[in-house]
PDB file of C-alpha atoms and ligand atoms in Angstrom:
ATOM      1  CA  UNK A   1     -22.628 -12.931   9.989  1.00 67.00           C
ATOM      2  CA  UNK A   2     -24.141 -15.394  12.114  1.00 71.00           C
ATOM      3  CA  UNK A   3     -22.397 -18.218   9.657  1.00 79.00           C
ATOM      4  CA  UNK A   4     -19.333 -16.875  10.182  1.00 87.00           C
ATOM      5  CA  UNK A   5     -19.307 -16.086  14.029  1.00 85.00           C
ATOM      6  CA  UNK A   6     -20.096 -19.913  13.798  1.00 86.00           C
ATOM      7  CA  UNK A   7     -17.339 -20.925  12.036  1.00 85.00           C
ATOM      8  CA  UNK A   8     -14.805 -18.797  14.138  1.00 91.00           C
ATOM      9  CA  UNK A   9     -15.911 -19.891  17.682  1.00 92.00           C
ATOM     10  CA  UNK A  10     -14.264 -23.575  17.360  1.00 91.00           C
ATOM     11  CA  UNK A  11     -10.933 -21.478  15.884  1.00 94.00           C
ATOM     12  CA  UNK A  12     -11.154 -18.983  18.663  1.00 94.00           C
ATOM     13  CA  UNK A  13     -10.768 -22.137  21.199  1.00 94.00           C
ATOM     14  CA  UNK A  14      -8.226 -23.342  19.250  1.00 94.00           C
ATOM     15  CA  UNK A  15      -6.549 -19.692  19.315  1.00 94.00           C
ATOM     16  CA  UNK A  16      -7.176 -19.745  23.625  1.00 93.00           C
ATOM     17  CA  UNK A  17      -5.569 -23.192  23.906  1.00 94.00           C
ATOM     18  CA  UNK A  18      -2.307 -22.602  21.656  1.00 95.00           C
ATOM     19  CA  UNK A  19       1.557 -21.239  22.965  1.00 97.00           C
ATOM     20  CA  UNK A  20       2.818 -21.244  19.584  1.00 98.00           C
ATOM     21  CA  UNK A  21       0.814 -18.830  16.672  1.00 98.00           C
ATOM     22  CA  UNK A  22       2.594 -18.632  13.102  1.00 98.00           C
ATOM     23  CA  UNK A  23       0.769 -16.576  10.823  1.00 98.00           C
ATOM     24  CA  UNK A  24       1.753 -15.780   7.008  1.00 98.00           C
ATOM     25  CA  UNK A  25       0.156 -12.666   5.248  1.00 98.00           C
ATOM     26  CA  UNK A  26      -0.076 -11.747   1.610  1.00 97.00           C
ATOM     27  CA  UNK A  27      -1.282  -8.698   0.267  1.00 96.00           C
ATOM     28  CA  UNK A  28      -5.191  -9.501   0.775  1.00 96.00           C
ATOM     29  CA  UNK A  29      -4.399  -8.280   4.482  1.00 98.00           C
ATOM     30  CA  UNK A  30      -3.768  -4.664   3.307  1.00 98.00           C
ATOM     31  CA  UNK A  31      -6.808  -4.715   1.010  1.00 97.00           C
ATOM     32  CA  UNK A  32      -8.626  -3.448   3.188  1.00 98.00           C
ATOM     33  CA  UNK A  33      -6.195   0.095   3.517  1.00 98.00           C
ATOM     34  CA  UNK A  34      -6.642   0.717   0.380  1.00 95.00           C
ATOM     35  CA  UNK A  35      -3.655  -1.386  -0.945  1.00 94.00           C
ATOM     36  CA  UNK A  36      -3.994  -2.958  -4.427  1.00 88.00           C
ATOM     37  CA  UNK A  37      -3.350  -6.590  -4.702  1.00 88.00           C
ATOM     38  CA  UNK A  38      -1.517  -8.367  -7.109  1.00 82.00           C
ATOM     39  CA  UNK A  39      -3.805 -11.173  -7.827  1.00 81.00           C
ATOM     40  CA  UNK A  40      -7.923 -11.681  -7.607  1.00 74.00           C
ATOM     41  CA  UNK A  41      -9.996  -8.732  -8.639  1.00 70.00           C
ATOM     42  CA  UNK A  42      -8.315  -5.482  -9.056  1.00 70.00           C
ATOM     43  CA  UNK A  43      -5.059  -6.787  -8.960  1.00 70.00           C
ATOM     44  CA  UNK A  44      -2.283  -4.796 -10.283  1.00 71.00           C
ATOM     45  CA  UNK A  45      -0.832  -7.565 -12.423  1.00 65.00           C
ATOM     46  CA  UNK A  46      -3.922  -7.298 -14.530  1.00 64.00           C
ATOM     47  CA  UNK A  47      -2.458  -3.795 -16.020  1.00 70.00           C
ATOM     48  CA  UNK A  48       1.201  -4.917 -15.996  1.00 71.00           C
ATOM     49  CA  UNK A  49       3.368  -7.693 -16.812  1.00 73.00           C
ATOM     50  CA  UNK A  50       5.502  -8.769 -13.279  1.00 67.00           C
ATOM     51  CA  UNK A  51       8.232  -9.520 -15.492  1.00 67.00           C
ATOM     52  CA  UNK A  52       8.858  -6.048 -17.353  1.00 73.00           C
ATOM     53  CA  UNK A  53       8.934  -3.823 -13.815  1.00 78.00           C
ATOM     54  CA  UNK A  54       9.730  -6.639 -10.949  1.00 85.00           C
ATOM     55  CA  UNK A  55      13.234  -8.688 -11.977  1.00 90.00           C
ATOM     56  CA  UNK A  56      16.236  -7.456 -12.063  1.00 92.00           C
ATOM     57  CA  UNK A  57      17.145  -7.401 -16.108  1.00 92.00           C
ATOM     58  CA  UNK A  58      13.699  -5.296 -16.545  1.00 90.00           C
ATOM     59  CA  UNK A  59      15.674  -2.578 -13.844  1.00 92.00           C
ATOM     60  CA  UNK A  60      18.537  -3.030 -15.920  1.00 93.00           C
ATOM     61  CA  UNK A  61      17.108  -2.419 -18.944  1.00 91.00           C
ATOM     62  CA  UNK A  62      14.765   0.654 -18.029  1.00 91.00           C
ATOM     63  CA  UNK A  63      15.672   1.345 -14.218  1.00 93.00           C
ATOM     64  CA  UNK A  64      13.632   4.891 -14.764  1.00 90.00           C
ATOM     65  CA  UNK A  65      10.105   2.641 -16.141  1.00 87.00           C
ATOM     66  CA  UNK A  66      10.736   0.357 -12.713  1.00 89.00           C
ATOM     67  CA  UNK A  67      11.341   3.246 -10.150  1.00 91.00           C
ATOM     68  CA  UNK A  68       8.109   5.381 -11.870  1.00 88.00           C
ATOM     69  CA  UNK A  69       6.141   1.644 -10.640  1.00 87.00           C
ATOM     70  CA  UNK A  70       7.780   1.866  -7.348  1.00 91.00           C
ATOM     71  CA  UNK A  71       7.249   5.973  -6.481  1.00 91.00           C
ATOM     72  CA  UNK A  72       3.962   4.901  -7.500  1.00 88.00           C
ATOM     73  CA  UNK A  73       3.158   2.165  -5.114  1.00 91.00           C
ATOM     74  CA  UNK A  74       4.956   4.330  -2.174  1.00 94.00           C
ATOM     75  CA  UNK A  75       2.900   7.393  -3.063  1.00 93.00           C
ATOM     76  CA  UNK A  76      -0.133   5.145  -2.715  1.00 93.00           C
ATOM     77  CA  UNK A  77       1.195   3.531   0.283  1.00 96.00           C
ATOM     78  CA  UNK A  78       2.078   6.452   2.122  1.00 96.00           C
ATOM     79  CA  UNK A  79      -1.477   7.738   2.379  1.00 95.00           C
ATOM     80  CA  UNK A  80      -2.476   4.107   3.967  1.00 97.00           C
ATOM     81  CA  UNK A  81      -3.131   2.945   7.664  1.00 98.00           C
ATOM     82  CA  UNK A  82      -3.244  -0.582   8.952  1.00 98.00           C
ATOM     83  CA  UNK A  83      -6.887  -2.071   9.069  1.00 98.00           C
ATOM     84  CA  UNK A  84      -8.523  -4.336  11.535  1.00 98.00           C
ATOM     85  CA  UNK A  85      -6.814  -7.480  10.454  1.00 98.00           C
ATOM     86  CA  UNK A  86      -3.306  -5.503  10.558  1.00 98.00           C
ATOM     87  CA  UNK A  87      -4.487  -5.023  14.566  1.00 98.00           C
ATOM     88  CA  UNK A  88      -5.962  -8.423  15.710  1.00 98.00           C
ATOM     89  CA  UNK A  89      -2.330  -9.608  14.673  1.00 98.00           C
ATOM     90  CA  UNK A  90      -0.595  -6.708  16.442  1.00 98.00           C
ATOM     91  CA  UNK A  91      -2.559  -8.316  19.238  1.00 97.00           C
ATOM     92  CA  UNK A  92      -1.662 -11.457  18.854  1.00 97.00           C
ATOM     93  CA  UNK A  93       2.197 -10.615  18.911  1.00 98.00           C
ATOM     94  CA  UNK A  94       1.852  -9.360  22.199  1.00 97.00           C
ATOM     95  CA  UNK A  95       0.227 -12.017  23.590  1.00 96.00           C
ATOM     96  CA  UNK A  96       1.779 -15.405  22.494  1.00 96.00           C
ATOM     97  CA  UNK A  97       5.338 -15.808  23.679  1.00 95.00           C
ATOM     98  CA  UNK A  98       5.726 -17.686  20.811  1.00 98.00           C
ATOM     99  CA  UNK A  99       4.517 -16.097  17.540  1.00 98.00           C
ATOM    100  CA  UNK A 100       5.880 -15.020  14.598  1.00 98.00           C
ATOM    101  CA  UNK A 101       4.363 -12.845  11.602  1.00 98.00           C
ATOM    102  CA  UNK A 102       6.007 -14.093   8.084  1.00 98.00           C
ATOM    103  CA  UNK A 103       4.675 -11.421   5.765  1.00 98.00           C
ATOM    104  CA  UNK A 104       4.859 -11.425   1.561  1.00 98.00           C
ATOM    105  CA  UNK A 105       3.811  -8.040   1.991  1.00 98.00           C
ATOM    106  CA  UNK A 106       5.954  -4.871   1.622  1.00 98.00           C
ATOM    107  CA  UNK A 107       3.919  -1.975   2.333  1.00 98.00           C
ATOM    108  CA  UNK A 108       5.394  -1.970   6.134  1.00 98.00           C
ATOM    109  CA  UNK A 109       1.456  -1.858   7.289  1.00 98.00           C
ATOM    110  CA  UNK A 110       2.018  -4.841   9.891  1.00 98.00           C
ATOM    111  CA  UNK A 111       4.775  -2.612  11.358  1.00 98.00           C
ATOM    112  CA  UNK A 112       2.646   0.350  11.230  1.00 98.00           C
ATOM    113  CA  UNK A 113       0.397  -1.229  13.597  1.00 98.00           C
ATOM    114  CA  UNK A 114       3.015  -2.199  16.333  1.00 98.00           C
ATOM    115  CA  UNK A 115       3.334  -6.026  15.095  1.00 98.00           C
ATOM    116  CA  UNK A 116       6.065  -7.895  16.862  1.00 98.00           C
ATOM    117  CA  UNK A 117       8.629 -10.440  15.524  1.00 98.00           C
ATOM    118  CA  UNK A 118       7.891  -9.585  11.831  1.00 98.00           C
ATOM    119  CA  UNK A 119       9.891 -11.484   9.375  1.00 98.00           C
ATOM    120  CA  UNK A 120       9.798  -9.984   5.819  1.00 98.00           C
ATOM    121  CA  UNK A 121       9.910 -12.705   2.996  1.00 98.00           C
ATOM    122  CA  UNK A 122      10.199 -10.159   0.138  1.00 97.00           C
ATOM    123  CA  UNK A 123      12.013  -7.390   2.074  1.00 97.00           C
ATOM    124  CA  UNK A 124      10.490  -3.628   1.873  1.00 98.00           C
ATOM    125  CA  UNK A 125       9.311  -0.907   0.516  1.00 97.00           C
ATOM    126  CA  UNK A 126      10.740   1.511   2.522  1.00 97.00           C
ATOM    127  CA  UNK A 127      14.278   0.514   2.428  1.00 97.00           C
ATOM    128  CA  UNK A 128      17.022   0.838  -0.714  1.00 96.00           C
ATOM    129  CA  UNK A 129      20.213  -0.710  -1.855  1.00 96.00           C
ATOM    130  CA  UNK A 130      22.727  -0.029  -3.666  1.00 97.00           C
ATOM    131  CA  UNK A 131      22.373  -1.569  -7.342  1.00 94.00           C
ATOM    132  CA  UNK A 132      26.105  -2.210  -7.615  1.00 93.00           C
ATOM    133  CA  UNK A 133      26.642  -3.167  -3.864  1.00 93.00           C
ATOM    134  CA  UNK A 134      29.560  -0.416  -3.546  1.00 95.00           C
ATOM    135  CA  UNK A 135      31.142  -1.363  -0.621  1.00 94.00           C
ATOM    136  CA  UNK A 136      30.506   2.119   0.928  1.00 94.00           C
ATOM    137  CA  UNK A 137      27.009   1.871   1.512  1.00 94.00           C
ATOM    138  CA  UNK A 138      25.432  -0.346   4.137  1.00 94.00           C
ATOM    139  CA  UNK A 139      23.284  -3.274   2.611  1.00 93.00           C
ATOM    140  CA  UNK A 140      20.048  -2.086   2.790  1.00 94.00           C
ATOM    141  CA  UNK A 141      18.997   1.386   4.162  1.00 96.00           C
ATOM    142  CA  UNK A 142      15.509   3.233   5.236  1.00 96.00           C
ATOM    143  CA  UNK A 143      14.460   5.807   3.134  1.00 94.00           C
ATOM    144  CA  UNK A 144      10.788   6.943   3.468  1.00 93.00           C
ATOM    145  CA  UNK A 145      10.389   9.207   0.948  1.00 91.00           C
ATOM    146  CA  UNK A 146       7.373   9.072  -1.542  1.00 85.00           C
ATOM    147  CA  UNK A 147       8.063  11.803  -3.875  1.00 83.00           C
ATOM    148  CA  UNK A 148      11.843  12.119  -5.249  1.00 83.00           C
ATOM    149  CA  UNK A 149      13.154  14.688  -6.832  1.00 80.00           C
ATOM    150  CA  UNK A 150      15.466  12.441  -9.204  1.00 85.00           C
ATOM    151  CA  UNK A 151      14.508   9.279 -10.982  1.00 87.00           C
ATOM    152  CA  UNK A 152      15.761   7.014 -10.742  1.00 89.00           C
ATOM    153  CA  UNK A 153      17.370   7.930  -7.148  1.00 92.00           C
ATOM    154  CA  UNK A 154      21.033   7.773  -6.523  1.00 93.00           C
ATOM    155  CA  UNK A 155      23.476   5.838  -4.326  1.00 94.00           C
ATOM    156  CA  UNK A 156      24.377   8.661  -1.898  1.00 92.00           C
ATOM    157  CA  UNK A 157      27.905   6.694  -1.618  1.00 93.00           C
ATOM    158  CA  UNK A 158      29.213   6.481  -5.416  1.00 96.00           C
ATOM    159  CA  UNK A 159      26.443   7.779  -7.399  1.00 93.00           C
ATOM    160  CA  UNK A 160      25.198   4.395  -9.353  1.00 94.00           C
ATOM    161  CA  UNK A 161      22.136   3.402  -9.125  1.00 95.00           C
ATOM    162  CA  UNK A 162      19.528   2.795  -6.087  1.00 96.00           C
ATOM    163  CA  UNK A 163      17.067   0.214  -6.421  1.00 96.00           C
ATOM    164  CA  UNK A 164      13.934  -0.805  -3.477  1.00 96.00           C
ATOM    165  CA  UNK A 165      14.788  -3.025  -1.057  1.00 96.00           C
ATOM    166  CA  UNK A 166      12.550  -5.985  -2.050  1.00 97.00           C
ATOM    167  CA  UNK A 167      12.923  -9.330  -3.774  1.00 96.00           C
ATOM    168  CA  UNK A 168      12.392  -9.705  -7.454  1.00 94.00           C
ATOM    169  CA  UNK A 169      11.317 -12.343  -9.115  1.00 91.00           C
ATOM    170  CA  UNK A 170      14.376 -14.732  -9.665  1.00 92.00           C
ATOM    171  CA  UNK A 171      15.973 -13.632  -6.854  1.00 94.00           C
ATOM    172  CA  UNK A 172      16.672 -15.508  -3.957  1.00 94.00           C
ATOM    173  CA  UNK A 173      15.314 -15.234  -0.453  1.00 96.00           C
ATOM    174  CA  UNK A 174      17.416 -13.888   2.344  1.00 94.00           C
ATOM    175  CA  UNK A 175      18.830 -17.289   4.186  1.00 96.00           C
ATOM    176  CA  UNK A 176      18.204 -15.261   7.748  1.00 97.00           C
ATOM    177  CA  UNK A 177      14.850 -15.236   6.623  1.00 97.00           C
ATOM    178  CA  UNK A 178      14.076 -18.627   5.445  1.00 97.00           C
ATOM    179  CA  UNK A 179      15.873 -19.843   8.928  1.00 98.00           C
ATOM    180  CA  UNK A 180      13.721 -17.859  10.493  1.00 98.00           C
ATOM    181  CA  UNK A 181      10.665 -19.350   8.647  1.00 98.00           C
ATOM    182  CA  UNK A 182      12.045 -22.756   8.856  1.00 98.00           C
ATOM    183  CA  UNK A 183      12.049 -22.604  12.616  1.00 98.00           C
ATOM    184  CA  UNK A 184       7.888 -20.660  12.993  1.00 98.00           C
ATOM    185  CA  UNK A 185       6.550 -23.861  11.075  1.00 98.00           C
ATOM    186  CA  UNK A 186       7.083 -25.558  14.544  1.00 98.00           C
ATOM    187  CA  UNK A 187       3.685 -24.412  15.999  1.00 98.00           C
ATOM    188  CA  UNK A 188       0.480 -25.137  17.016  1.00 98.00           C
ATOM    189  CA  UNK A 189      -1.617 -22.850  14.904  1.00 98.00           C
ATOM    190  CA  UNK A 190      -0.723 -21.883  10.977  1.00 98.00           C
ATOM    191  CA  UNK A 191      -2.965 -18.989   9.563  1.00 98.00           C
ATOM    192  CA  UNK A 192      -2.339 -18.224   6.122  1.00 97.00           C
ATOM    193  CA  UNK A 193      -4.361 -15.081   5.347  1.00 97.00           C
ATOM    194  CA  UNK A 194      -4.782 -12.832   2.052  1.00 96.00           C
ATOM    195  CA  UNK A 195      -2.527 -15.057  -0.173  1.00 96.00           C
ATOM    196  CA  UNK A 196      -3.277 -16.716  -3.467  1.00 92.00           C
ATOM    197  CA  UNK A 197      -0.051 -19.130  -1.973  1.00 91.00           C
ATOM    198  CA  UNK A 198       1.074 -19.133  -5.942  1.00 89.00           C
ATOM    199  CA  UNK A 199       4.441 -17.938  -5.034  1.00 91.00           C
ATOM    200  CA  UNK A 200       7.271 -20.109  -4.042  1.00 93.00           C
ATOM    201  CA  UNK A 201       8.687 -20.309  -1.664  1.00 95.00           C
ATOM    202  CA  UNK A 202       5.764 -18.531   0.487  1.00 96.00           C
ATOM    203  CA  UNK A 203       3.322 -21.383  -0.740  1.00 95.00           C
ATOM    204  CA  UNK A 204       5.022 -23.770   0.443  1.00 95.00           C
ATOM    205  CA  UNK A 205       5.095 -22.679   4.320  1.00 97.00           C
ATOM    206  CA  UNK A 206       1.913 -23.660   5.552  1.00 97.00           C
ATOM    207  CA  UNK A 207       1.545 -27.289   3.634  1.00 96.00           C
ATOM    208  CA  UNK A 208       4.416 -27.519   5.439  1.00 97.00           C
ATOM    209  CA  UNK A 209       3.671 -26.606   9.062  1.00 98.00           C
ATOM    210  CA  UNK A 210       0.584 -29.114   8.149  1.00 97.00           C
ATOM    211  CA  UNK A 211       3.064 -32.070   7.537  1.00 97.00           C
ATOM    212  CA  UNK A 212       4.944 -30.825  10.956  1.00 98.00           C
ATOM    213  CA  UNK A 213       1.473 -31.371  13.099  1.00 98.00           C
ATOM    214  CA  UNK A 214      -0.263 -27.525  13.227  1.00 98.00           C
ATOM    215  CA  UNK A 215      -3.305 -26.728  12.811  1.00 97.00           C
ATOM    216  CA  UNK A 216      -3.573 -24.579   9.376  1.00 97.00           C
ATOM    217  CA  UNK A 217      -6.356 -22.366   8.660  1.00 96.00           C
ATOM    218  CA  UNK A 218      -6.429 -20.127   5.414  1.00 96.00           C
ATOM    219  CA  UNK A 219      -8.803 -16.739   5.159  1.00 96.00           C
ATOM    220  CA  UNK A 220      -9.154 -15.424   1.818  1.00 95.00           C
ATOM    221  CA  UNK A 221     -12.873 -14.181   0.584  1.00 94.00           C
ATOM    222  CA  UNK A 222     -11.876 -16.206  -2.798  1.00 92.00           C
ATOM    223  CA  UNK A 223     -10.708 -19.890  -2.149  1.00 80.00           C
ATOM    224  CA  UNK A 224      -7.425 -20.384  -3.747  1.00 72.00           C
ATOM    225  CA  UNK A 225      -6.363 -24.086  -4.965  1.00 72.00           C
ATOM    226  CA  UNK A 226      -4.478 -24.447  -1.439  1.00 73.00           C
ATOM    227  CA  UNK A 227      -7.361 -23.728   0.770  1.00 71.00           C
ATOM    228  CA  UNK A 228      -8.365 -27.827   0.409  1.00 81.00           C
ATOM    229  CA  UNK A 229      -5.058 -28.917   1.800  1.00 90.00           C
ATOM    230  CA  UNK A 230      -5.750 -27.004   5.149  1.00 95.00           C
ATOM    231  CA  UNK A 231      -7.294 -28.138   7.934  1.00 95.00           C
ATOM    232  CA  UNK A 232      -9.964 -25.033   7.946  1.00 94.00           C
ATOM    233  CA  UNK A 233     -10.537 -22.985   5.545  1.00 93.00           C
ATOM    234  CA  UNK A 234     -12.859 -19.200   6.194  1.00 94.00           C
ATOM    235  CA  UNK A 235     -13.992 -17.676   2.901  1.00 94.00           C
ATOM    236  CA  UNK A 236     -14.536 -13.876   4.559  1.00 95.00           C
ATOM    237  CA  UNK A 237     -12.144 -11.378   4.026  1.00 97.00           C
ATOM    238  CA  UNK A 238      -9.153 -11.005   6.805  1.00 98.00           C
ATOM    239  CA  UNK A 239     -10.707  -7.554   8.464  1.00 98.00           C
ATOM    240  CA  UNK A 240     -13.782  -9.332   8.990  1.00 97.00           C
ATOM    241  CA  UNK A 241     -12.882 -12.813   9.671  1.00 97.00           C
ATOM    242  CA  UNK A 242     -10.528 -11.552  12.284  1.00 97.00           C
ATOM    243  CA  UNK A 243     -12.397  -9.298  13.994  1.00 96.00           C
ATOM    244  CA  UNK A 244     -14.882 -11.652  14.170  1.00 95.00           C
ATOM    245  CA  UNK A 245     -12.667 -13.948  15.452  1.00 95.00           C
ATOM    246  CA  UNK A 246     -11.056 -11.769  17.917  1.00 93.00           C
ATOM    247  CA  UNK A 247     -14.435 -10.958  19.628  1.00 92.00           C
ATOM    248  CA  UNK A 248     -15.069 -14.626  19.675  1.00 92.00           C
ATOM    249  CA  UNK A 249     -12.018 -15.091  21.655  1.00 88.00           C
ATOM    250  CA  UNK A 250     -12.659 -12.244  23.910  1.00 84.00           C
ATOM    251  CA  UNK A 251     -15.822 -13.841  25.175  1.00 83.00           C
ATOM    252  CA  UNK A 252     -14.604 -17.370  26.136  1.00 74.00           C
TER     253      UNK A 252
HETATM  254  N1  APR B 301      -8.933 -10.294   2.947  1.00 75.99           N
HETATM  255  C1  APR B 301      -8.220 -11.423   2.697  1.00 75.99           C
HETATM  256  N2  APR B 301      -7.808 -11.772   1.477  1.00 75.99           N
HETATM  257  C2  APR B 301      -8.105 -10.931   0.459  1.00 75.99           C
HETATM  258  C3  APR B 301      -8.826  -9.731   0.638  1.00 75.99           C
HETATM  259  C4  APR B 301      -9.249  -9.410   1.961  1.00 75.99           C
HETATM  260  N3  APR B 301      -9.939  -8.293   2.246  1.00 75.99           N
HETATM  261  N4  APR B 301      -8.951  -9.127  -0.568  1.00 75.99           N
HETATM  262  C5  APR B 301      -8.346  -9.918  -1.467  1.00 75.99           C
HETATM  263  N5  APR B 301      -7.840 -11.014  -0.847  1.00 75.99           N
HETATM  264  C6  APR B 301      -7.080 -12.153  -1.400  1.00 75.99           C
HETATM  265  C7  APR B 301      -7.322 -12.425  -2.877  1.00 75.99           C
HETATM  266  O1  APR B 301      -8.439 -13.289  -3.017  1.00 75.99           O
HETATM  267  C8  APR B 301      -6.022 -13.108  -3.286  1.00 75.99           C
HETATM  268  O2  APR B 301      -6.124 -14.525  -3.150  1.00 75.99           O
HETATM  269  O3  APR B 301      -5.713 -11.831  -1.307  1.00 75.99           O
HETATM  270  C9  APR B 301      -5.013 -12.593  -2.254  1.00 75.99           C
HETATM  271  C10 APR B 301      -3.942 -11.691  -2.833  1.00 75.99           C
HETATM  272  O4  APR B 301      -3.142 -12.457  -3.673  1.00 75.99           O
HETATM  273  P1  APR B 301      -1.900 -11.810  -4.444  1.00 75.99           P
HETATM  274  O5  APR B 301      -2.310 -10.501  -5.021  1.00 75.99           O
HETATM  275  O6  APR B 301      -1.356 -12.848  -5.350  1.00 75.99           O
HETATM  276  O7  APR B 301      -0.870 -11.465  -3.263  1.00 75.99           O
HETATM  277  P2  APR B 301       0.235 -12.396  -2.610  1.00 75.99           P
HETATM  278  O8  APR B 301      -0.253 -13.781  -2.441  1.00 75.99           O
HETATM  279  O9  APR B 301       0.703 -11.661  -1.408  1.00 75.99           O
HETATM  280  O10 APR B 301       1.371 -12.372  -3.721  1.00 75.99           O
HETATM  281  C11 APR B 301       2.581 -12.993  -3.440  1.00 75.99           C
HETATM  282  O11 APR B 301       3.523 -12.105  -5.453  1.00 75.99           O
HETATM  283  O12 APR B 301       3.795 -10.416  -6.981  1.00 75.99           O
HETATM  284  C12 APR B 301       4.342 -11.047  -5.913  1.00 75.99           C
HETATM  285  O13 APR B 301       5.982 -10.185  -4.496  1.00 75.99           O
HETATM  286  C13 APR B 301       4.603 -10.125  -4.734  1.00 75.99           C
HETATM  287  O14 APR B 301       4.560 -10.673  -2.375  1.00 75.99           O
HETATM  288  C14 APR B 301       3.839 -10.768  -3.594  1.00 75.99           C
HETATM  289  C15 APR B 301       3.714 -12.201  -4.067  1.00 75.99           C
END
């Protein structure tokens, strides 16, 4: 503990001194809520293949196989609440002007916890589309439900299929989005926390915000291949590491 309140008092300076906070989250951030992870230990990809639930031939070849995956996860979901880390940012995005929260994650858990400027990489859990994009229904809409009584759901506008808001693998990114990440690599301070940064293009961000002048910082308890291209990197896990680094803050 004392190692680590160490290691977060020259970041919480750092954090004091800065206008401009980017921070990207993976799904190591939710851990902590009870929210499996993809990756590391535990991680749901150890008990199924991405590829034959998450792209958009596996929905069209079994959409019923994908949706039991996704009233799964939202069942699961449902029943969690934001954790420390979730908060410190929530903080954060009240007090810099200039921040902005690019998440991976969409278990709507940074929302949960009254995060502002939240940009979704991979969309959300929460919301649906229309699988044929009939022009009657609007492009993406919010449906909270965990249980449904039908599987897989229905468009309420011409009866095809719904599928979950989110972005599948092969699939591109929203270009709203990536402008919107372009333009939060201009900062002072990059924190990349709870990501394994092996997705593209999410790994590439803060590399990227390093070439641009920030200061990046990665917290993940393991150390993924990217931590040694950062300027700092805290092996802790993101409810600790932030806490502790929130107190830190709090004192100077
Ligand atoms: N605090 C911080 N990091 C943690 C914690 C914790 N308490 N617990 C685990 N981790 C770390 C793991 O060490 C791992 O490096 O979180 C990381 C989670 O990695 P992934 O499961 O790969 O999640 P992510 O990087 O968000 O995945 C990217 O892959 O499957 C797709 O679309 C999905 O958005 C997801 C994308």
């Amino acid at each position: 503990m004392a190692l680590l309140a160490a290691l977060v008092a020259p970041l919480a300076e750092l954090l004091s001194a800065a206008t401009r906070v980017t921070v990207l989250t993976g799904a190591g951030v939710s851990a902590a809520s009870g929210v499996p992870t993809f990756r590391g230990a535990g991680g749901l990809w150890k008990q199924h293949r991405p590829e034959s639930l998450t792209t958009a031939e596996a929905f069209a070849r079994d959409p019923a196989l994908a949706w039991e995956w996704y009233a799964w996860r939202r069942s699961t979901i449902a029943a969690c609440r934001p954790n420390r880390a979730h908060e410190v940012i929530s903080g954060w995005s009240r007090h810099y002007a200039d921040f902005t929260l690019i998440t991976q994650n969409v278990d709507g858990l940074h929302e949960a916890a009254g995060t502002r400027r939240v940009v979704r990489m991979h969309g959300s859990l929460w919301e649906l589309q229309c699988s044929d994009r009939c022009a009657a229904a609007p492009a993406r809409w919010e449906d909270r439900r965990a249980d449904f009584v039908e599987l897989p759901p229905r468009c309420p506008h011409c009866d095809g299929l719904v599928r979950p808001g989110v972005v599948w693998f092969g699939e591109s990114l929203d270009t709203e989005v990536m402008k919107q990440c372009e333009a939060a690599l201009d900062c002072d301070l990059f924190l990349t926390i709870g990501t394994s940064s092996v997705v593209y293009p999410a790994a590439s961000l803060a590399p990227e915000a390093k070439r641009r002048g920030a200061y990046t910082v990665e917290i993940n308890p393991e150390a993924p291949p990217a931590s040694a291209t950062l300027d700092l990197a805290i092996q802790a896990p993101a409810e600790v590491a932030l806490d502790a680094l929130d107190r830190s803050a709090r004192a100077s």
